[in-house]
Amino acid sequence: MEQQTKNLIVGAVETLAQATGIKVVYKANVPKTGNVYPDGFVRIDYKNMHWDFAIQTKVRVTRATVAIEKTQPTLPGHDRILVTEYATPPMADLMRQIGLLFMDTAGNAYINKPPLYIFIKGNKRPENLKPAPIKRLFKPAGLKVVFALLNNPQMVDWPYRQVAAVTDVALGTVDWIFRDLKEMGFLVEMGGRKRKITNPLPLLKRWVEAYPEQLRPKLGIERFKADDPNWWKNVDIADYNACWGGEVAAAKITKQLKPEKVIIYAPEPPGKLIIEKKLRKTATGDIEILKPFWKFDHKLIHLGIAPPLLIYADLMATGDDRNIETAEIIYDNYLAQPDRHDR
DNA sequence: ATAGGGTGCTAACAGTGCCG
DNA sequence: CGGCACTGTTAGCACCCTAT
């Protein structure tokens, strides 16, 4: 385990013990569990009871992180706890609401094992602890490249210049990204100019966590409002050189969801659509129009549907229960088998 | 063997956004 | 509003591979 991870856990455990007066001990991994929980366990003693929580570490927590952790399978008989650097008050609330146990290095925590109940939020990030820098891989340019790679696995073997051209990123950037991928164990050189993405699903999840924070806000979001809540139902969006994302896209491919918010990806503002459907521009509108950041073709584009990975990410980023359920279905149907080429 | 272009890589530069 | 940190691009260099 990396030293950084270990420091994180030790820091959080000490802070929680100090703040509550409860006995909290960190146990590094025991061989029996293999590498299912490589970060080990925390044991909490309370009155004459004790619990062992399997640790999942995340340096930072966002709504997408919470959504992903919630859908992560657990070993039977093991409670899990998320250990993080710092949970903001809204994230603490969200984790409690979703039922995700956590503790951070600032002394915030949610632990609910009756009769033991701890919920602490609002402790500030320690002064001396500045947030860990984000790798280039998860910055806007990196996220564009990784998105293309995840959707087109064969692209790892392309020359850097070609990757740069397709992803609208500079040549030098591609090198940064590939180096990060190698360093983090997501890419290996096979020799003979062959490369391979390893651990595509963990990479996918990291992408989903970073996308809403780093790339999405840069996509020139414009918000609109419509009078008729069902205005989108009979629109063939492909006619407008655009595609549905988020809840509408999910509703169309899963037939599960009743969309409340509308996300449209369009390279140009779809003036015709806006006029025909009488969409009004307003800062609080629940219709978002944003610019796509991919150029490759994919299976659903002809139906006016964004790539499934993007739909999944937009759903997870809402942190909404129903959306997370639907996102799971999309994950199982479109994303879980990385070797399928028909995505 | 050699020329030439393609490829990976690097460091300096520029643009951006953030914070006081 | 101005300085500062950081991200991403540009330009150029060295090392291949390939065709003649």
Short mmCIF file of N, CA and C in Angstrom, two decimals, chain A residues 31 40 114 168 276 285 295 327:
data_model
loop_
_atom_site.label_atom_id
_atom_site.label_comp_id
_atom_site.label_asym_id
_atom_site.label_seq_id
_atom_site.Cartn_x
_atom_site.Cartn_y
_atom_site.Cartn_z
N PRO A 31 -4.17 -11.55 5.88
CA PRO A 31 -3.99 -12.36 4.66
C PRO A 31 -5.27 -13.01 4.16
N GLY A 40 -7.18 -2.70 4.29
CA GLY A 40 -7.30 -3.19 5.66
C GLY A 40 -8.62 -2.84 6.34
N PRO A 114 -26.31 0.73 15.42
CA PRO A 114 -26.97 0.82 16.73
C PRO A 114 -26.41 -0.22 17.68
N ASP A 168 -8.74 16.31 -29.87
CA ASP A 168 -8.61 17.78 -29.80
C ASP A 168 -7.75 18.23 -28.63
N GLU A 276 -38.58 26.23 -31.88
CA GLU A 276 -39.74 25.35 -32.07
C GLU A 276 -40.36 24.92 -30.75
N GLY A 285 -32.73 27.07 -15.23
CA GLY A 285 -33.44 26.08 -16.03
C GLY A 285 -32.96 24.66 -15.79
N LYS A 295 -15.20 12.97 -30.75
CA LYS A 295 -15.41 13.01 -32.20
C LYS A 295 -15.70 11.64 -32.77
N ALA A 327 -28.47 4.09 -13.51
CA ALA A 327 -27.08 4.09 -13.98
C ALA A 327 -26.49 2.69 -13.88
#
